[in-house]
GROMACS .gro file of C-alpha atoms in nm:
model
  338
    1UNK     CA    1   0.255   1.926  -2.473
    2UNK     CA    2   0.126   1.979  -2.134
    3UNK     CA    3   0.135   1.610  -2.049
    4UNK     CA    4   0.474   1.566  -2.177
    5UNK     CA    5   0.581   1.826  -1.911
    6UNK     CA    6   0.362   1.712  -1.579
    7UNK     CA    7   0.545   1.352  -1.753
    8UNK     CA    8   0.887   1.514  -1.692
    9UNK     CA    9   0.805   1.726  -1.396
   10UNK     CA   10   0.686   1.390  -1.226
   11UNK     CA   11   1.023   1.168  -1.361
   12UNK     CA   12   1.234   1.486  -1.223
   13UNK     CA   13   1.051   1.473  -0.888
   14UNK     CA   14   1.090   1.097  -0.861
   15UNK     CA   15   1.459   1.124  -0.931
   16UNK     CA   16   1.635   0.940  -0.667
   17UNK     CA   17   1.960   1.179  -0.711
   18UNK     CA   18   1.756   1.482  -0.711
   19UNK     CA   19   1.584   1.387  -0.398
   20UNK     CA   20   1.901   1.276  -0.197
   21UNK     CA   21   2.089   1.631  -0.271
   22UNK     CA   22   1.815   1.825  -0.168
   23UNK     CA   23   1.758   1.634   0.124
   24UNK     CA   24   2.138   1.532   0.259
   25UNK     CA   25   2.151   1.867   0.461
   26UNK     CA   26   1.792   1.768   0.672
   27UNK     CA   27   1.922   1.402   0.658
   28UNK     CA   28   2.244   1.445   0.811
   29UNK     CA   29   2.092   1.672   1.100
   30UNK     CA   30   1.813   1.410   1.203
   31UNK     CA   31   2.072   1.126   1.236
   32UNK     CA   32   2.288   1.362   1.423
   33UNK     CA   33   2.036   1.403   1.653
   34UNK     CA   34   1.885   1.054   1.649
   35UNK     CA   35   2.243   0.913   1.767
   36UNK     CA   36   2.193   1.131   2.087
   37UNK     CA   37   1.880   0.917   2.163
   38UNK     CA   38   2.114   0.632   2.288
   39UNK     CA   39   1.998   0.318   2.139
   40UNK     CA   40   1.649   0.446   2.045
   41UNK     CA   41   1.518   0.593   1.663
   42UNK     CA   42   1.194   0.845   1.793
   43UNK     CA   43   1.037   0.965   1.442
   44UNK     CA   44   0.734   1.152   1.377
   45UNK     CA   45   0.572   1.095   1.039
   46UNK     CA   46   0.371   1.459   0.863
   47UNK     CA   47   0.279   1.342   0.543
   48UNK     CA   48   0.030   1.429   0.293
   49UNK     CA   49   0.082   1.146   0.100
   50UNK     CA   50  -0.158   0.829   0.070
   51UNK     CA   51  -0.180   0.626   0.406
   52UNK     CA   52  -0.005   0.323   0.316
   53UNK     CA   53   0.268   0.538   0.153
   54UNK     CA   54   0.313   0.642   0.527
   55UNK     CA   55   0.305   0.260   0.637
   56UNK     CA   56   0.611   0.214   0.334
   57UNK     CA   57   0.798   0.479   0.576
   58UNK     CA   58   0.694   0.279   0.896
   59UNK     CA   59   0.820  -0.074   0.711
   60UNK     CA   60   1.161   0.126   0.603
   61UNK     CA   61   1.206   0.235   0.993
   62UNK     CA   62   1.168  -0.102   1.156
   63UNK     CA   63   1.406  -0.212   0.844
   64UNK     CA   64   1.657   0.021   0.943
   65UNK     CA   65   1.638  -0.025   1.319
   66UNK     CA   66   1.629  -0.376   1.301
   67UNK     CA   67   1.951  -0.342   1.134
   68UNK     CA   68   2.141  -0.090   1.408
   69UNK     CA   69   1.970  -0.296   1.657
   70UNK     CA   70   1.772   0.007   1.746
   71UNK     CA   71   1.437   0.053   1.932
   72UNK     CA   72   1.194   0.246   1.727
   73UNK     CA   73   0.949   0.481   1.850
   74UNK     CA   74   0.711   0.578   1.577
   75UNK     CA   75   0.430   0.795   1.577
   76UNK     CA   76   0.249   1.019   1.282
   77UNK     CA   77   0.086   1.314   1.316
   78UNK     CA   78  -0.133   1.589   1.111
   79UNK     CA   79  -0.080   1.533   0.747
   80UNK     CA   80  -0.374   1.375   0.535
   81UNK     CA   81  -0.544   1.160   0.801
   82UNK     CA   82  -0.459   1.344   1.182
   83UNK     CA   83  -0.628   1.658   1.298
   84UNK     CA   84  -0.568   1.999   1.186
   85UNK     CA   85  -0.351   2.055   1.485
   86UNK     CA   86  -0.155   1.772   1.503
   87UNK     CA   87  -0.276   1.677   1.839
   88UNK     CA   88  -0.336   1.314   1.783
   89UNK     CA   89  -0.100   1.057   1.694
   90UNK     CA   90  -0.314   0.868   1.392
   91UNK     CA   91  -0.072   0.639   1.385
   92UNK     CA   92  -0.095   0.480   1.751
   93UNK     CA   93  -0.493   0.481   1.655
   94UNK     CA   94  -0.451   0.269   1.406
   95UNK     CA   95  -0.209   0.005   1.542
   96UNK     CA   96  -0.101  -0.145   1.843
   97UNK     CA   97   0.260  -0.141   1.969
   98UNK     CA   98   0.321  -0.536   2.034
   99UNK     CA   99   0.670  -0.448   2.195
  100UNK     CA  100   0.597  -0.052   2.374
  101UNK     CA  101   0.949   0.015   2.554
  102UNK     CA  102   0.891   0.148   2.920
  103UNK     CA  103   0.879   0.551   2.919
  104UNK     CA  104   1.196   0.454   3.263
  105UNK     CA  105   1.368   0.342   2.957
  106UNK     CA  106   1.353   0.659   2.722
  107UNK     CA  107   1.362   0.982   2.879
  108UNK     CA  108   1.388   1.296   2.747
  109UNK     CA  109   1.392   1.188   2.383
  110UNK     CA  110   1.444   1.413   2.112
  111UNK     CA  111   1.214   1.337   1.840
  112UNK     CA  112   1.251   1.409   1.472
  113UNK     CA  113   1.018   1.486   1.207
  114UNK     CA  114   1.028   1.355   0.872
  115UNK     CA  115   0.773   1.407   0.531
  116UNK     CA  116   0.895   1.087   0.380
  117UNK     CA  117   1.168   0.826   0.319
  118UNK     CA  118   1.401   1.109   0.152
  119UNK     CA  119   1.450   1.273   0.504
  120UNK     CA  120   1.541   0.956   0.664
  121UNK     CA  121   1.763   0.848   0.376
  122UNK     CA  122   1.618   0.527   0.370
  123UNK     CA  123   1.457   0.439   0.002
  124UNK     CA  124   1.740   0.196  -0.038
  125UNK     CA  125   1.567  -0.006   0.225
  126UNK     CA  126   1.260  -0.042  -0.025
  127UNK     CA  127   1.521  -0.194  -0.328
  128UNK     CA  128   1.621  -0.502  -0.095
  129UNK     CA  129   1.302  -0.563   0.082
  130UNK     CA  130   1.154  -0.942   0.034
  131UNK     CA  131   0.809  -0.973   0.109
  132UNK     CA  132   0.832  -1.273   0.361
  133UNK     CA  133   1.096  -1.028   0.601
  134UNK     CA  134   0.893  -0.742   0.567
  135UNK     CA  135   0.577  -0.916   0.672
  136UNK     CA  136   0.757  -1.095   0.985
  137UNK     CA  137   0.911  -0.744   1.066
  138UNK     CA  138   0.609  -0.573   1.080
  139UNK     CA  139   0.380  -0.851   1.256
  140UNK     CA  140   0.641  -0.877   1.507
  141UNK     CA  141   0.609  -0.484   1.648
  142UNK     CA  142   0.268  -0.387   1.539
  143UNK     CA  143  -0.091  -0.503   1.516
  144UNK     CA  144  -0.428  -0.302   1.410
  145UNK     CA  145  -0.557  -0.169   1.692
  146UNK     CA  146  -0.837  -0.355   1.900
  147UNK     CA  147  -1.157  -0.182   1.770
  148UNK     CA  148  -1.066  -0.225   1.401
  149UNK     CA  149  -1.019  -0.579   1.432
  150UNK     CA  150  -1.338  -0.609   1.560
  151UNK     CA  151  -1.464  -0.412   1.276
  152UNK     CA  152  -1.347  -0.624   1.033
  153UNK     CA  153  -1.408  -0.952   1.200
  154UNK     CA  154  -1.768  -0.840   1.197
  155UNK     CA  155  -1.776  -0.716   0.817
  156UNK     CA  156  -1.573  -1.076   0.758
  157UNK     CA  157  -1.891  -1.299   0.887
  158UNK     CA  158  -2.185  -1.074   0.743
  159UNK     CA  159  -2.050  -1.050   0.416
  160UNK     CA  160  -1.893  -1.452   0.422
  161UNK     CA  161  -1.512  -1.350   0.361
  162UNK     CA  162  -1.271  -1.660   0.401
  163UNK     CA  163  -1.088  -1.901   0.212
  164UNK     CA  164  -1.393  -1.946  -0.083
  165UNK     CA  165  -1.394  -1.560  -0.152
  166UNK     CA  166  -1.238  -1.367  -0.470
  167UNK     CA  167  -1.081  -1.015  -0.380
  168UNK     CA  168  -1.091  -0.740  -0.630
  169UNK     CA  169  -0.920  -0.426  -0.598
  170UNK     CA  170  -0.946  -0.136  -0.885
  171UNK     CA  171  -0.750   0.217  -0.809
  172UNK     CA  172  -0.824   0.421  -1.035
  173UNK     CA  173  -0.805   0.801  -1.009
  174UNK     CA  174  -0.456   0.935  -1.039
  175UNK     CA  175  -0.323   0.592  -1.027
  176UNK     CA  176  -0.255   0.635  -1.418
  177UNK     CA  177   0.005   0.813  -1.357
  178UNK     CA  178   0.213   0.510  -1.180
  179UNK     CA  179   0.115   0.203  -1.337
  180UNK     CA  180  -0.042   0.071  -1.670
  181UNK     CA  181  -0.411   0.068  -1.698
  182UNK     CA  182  -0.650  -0.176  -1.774
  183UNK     CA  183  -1.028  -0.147  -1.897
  184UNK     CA  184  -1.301  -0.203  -1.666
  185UNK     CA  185  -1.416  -0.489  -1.936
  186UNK     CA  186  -1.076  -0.642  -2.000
  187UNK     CA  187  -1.064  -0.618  -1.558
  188UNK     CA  188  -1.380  -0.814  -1.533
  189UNK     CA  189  -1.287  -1.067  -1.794
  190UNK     CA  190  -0.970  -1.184  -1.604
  191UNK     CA  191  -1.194  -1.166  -1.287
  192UNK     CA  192  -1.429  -1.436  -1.469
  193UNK     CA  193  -1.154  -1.609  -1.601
  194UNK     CA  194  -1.029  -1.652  -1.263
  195UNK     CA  195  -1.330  -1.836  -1.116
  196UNK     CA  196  -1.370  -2.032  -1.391
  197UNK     CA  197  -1.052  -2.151  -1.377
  198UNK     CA  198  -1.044  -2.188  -0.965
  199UNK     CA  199  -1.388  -2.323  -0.878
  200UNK     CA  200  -1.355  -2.370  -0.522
  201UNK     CA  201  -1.365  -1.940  -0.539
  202UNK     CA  202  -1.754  -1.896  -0.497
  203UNK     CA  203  -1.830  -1.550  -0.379
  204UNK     CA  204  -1.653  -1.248  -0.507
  205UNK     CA  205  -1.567  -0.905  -0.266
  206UNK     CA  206  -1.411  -0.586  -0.441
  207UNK     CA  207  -1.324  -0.247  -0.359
  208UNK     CA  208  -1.236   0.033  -0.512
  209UNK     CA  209  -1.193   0.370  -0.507
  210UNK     CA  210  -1.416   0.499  -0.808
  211UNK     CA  211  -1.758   0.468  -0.728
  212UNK     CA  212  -1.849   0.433  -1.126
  213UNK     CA  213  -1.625   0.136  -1.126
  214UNK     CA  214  -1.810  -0.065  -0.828
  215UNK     CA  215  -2.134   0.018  -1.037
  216UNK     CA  216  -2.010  -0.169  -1.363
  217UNK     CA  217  -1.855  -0.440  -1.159
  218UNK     CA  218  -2.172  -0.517  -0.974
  219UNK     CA  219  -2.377  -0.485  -1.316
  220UNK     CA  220  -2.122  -0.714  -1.495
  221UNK     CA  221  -2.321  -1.012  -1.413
  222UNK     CA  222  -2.079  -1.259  -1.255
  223UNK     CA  223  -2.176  -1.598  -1.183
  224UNK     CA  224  -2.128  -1.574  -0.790
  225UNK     CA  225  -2.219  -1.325  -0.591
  226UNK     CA  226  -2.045  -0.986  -0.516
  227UNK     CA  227  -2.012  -0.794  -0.211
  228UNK     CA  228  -1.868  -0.437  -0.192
  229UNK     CA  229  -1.656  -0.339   0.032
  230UNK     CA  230  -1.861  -0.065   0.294
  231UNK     CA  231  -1.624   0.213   0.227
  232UNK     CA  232  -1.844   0.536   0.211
  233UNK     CA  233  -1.541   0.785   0.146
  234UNK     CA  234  -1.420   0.771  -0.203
  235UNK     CA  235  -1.240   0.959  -0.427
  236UNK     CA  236  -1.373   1.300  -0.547
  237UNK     CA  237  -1.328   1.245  -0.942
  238UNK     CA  238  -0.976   1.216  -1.045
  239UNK     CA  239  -0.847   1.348  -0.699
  240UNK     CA  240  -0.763   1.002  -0.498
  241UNK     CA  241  -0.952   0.988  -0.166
  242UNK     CA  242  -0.667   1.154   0.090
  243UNK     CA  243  -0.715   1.459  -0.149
  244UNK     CA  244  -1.122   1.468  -0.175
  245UNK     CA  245  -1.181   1.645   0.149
  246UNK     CA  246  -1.289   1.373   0.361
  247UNK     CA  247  -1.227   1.364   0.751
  248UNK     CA  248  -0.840   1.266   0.767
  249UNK     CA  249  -0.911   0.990   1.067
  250UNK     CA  250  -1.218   0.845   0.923
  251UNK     CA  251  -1.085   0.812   0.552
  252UNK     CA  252  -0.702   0.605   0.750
  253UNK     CA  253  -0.906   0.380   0.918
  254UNK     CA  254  -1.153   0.303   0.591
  255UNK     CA  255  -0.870   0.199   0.425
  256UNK     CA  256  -0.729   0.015   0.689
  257UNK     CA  257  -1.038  -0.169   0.719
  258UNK     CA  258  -1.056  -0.247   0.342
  259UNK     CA  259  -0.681  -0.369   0.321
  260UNK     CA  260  -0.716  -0.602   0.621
  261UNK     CA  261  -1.019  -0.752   0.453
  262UNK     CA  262  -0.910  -0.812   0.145
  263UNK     CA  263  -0.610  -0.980   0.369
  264UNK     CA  264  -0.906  -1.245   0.507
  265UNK     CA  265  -0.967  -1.391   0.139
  266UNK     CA  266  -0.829  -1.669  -0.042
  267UNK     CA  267  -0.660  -1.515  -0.338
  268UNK     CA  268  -0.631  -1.148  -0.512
  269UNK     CA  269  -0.689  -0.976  -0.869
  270UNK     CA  270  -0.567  -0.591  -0.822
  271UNK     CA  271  -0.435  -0.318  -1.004
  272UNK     CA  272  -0.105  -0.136  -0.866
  273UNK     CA  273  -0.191  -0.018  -0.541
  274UNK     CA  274  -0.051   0.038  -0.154
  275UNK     CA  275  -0.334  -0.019  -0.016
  276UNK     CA  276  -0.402  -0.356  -0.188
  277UNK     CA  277  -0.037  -0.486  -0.147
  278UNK     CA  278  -0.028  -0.454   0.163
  279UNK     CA  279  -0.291  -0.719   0.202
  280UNK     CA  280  -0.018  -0.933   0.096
  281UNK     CA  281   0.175  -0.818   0.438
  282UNK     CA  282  -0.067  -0.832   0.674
  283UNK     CA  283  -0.143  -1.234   0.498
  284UNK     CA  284   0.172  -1.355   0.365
  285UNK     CA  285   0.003  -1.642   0.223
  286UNK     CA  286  -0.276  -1.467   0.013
  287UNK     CA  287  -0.260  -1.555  -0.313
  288UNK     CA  288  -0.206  -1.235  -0.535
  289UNK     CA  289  -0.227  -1.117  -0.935
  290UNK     CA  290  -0.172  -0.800  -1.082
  291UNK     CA  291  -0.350  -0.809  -1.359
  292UNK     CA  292  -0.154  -0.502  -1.498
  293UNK     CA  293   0.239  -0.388  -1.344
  294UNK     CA  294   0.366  -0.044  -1.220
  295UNK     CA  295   0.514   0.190  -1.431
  296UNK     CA  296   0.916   0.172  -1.436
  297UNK     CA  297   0.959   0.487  -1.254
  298UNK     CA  298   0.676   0.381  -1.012
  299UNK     CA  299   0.835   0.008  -0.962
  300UNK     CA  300   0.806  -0.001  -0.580
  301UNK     CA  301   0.793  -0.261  -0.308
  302UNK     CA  302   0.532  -0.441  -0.241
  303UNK     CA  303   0.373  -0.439  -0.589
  304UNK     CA  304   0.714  -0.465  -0.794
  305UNK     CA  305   0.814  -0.770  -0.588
  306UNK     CA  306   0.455  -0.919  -0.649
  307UNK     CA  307   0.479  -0.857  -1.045
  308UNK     CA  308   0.834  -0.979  -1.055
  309UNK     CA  309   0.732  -1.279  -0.873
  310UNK     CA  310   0.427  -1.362  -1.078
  311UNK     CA  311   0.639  -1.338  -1.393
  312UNK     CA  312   0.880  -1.553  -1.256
  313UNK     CA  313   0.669  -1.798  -1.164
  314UNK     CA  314   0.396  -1.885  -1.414
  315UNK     CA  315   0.473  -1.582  -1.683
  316UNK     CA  316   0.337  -1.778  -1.979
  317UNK     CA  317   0.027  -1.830  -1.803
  318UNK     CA  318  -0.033  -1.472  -1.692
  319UNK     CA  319   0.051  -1.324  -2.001
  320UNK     CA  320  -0.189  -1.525  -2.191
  321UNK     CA  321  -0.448  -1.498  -1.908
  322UNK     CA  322  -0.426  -1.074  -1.925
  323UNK     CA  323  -0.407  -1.094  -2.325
  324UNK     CA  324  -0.715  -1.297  -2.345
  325UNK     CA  325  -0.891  -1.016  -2.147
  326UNK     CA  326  -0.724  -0.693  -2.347
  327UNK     CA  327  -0.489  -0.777  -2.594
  328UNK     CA  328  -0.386  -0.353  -2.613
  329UNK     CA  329  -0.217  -0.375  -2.249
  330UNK     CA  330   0.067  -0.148  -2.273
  331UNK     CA  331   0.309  -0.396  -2.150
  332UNK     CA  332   0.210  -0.721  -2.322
  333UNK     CA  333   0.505  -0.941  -2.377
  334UNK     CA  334   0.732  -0.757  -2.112
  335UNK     CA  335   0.781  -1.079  -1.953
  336UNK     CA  336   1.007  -0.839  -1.677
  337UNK     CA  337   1.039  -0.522  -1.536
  338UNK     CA  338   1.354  -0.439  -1.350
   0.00000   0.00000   0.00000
């Protein structure tokens, strides 16, 4: 009984109408004062939501300026990964601006604060999105910052990341909630089917946010060998890591640093996640698999493009790949999802 009522709490909260009533008296203020800006879109991002949720509101912004033919000036403060205060723009930490407009050119902006896409009015930007524009969109304004690549390109070499290597992502926690699950087993099955079938794949590299789960992976016995992501922040039992009470800059740039190296491998198994679909923007051409698809009421860009794509292209295969591994998958035989 309880479920069934976080279920419809959750499918109310989700509710695209309910959100855009609620929030049409905000919206309609920050555009008012966003047109005053003259030919600029200054946002500031306070979110407690998951970071690459935040980058989904970054991707919808340079959408929707790229559109008006409008410069944006993004930044994100406090929420789950700033400081208490606020002080520090996490956001500018984490990436550099590859076309910074001249402070001559901007004066006296007036700069609006959002929560997420409902105050901007902009989830319709996430229905339309293609994966190939959103990549190119991004890439073309921002890059991580200068220390983090440096980071990773030094994780990449010790741990031999490139073209040979097999990424694994597992979310767990309160992913549940948004997309089909899949057994730990059934996971590592597909994951062995994988190199079997793609020999030139001959060293495996997974992350995840459930330390019990990297335990059984590693244990599994796999014919090449594993390396584990170095993440040392991870999720506090069913709480997902931006709720476990980690340091808020340290746990944004972990993740970063884990998405951007699963980026530098040659193809991807994963389970519904942000943080592993992006991957797919920051390398357009990694190969990706979702070994299980989002819930319908979680369906959301990048992984619902990825699933629909993957049935599209080779459903019979996948299907009888994932049904080999676990043939009780909730969605078995749903050859789409719309």
């Amino acid at each position: 009984m309880f479920g069934d009522f976080i279920g419809f709490a959750r499918h109310v909260r989700r509710s695209e109408g309910v959100k855009n009533a609620l929030n049409t008296p905000t919206r309609l203020s920050l555009h008012a004062v966003q047109r005053l800006n003259r030919g600029h879109f200054a946002i500031e991002i306070r979110a407690d939501s998951g970071f690459f949720s935040v980058m989904q509101i970054v991707l919808c912004i340079l959408l929707y300026c790229d559109e008006k033919h409008l410069k944006p000036i993004i930044s994100a403060r406090g929420g789950s990964y700033g400081d208490a205060q606020g002080k520090i723009d996490w956001f500018a930490e984490c990436f550099e601006n590859l076309a910074p407009a001249s402070m001559a050119a901007r004066p006296r902006l007036r700069t609006s604060v959002v929560r997420d896409l409902g105050d901007l009015g902009f989830r319709r930007y996430e229905h339309g999105l293609g994966l190939e524009r959103a990549s190119a969109l991004f890439l073309s304004n921002y890059r991580p910052a200068e220390s983090i690549r440096e980071e990773v390109d030094q994780i990449r070499q010790r741990l031999d990341i490139g073209a040979s290597t097999l990424a694994v992502h597992f979310r767990g926690t309160d992913k549940r909630f948004e997309a089909h699950t899949i057994e730990r087993d059934a996971f590592c099955r597909l994951v062995e089917k994988t190199l079997a079938d793609e020999p030139h794949l001959t060293n495996l590299f997974v992350s995840s946010d459930e330390a019990a789960f990297l335990d059984f992976f590693v244990n599994w016995g796999f014919a090449v060998p594993v390396s584990v992501a170095p993440a040392t922040l991870l999720a506090s039992g069913e709480k997902p890591v931006h709720f476990s009470g980690h340091p808020g800059l340290a746990i944004g740039r972990e993740a970063l640093v884990t998405s951007l190296l699963l980026a530098q491998c040659g193809s991807l198994i994963k389970t519904p996640s942000y943080l592993s679909a992006w991957s797919k923007i920051f390398n357009p051409s990694l190969r990706v698999k979702l070994a299980v698809p989002p819930r319908q009421d979680a369906f959301w860009f990048p992984d619902s493009q990825i699933w629909n794509e993957q049935m599209n292209h080779g459903s019979d295969r996948v299907i009888h790949e994932i049904e080999s591994a676990s043939a009780e998958l909730p969605f078995a035989g749903n050859r789409t999802i719309a």
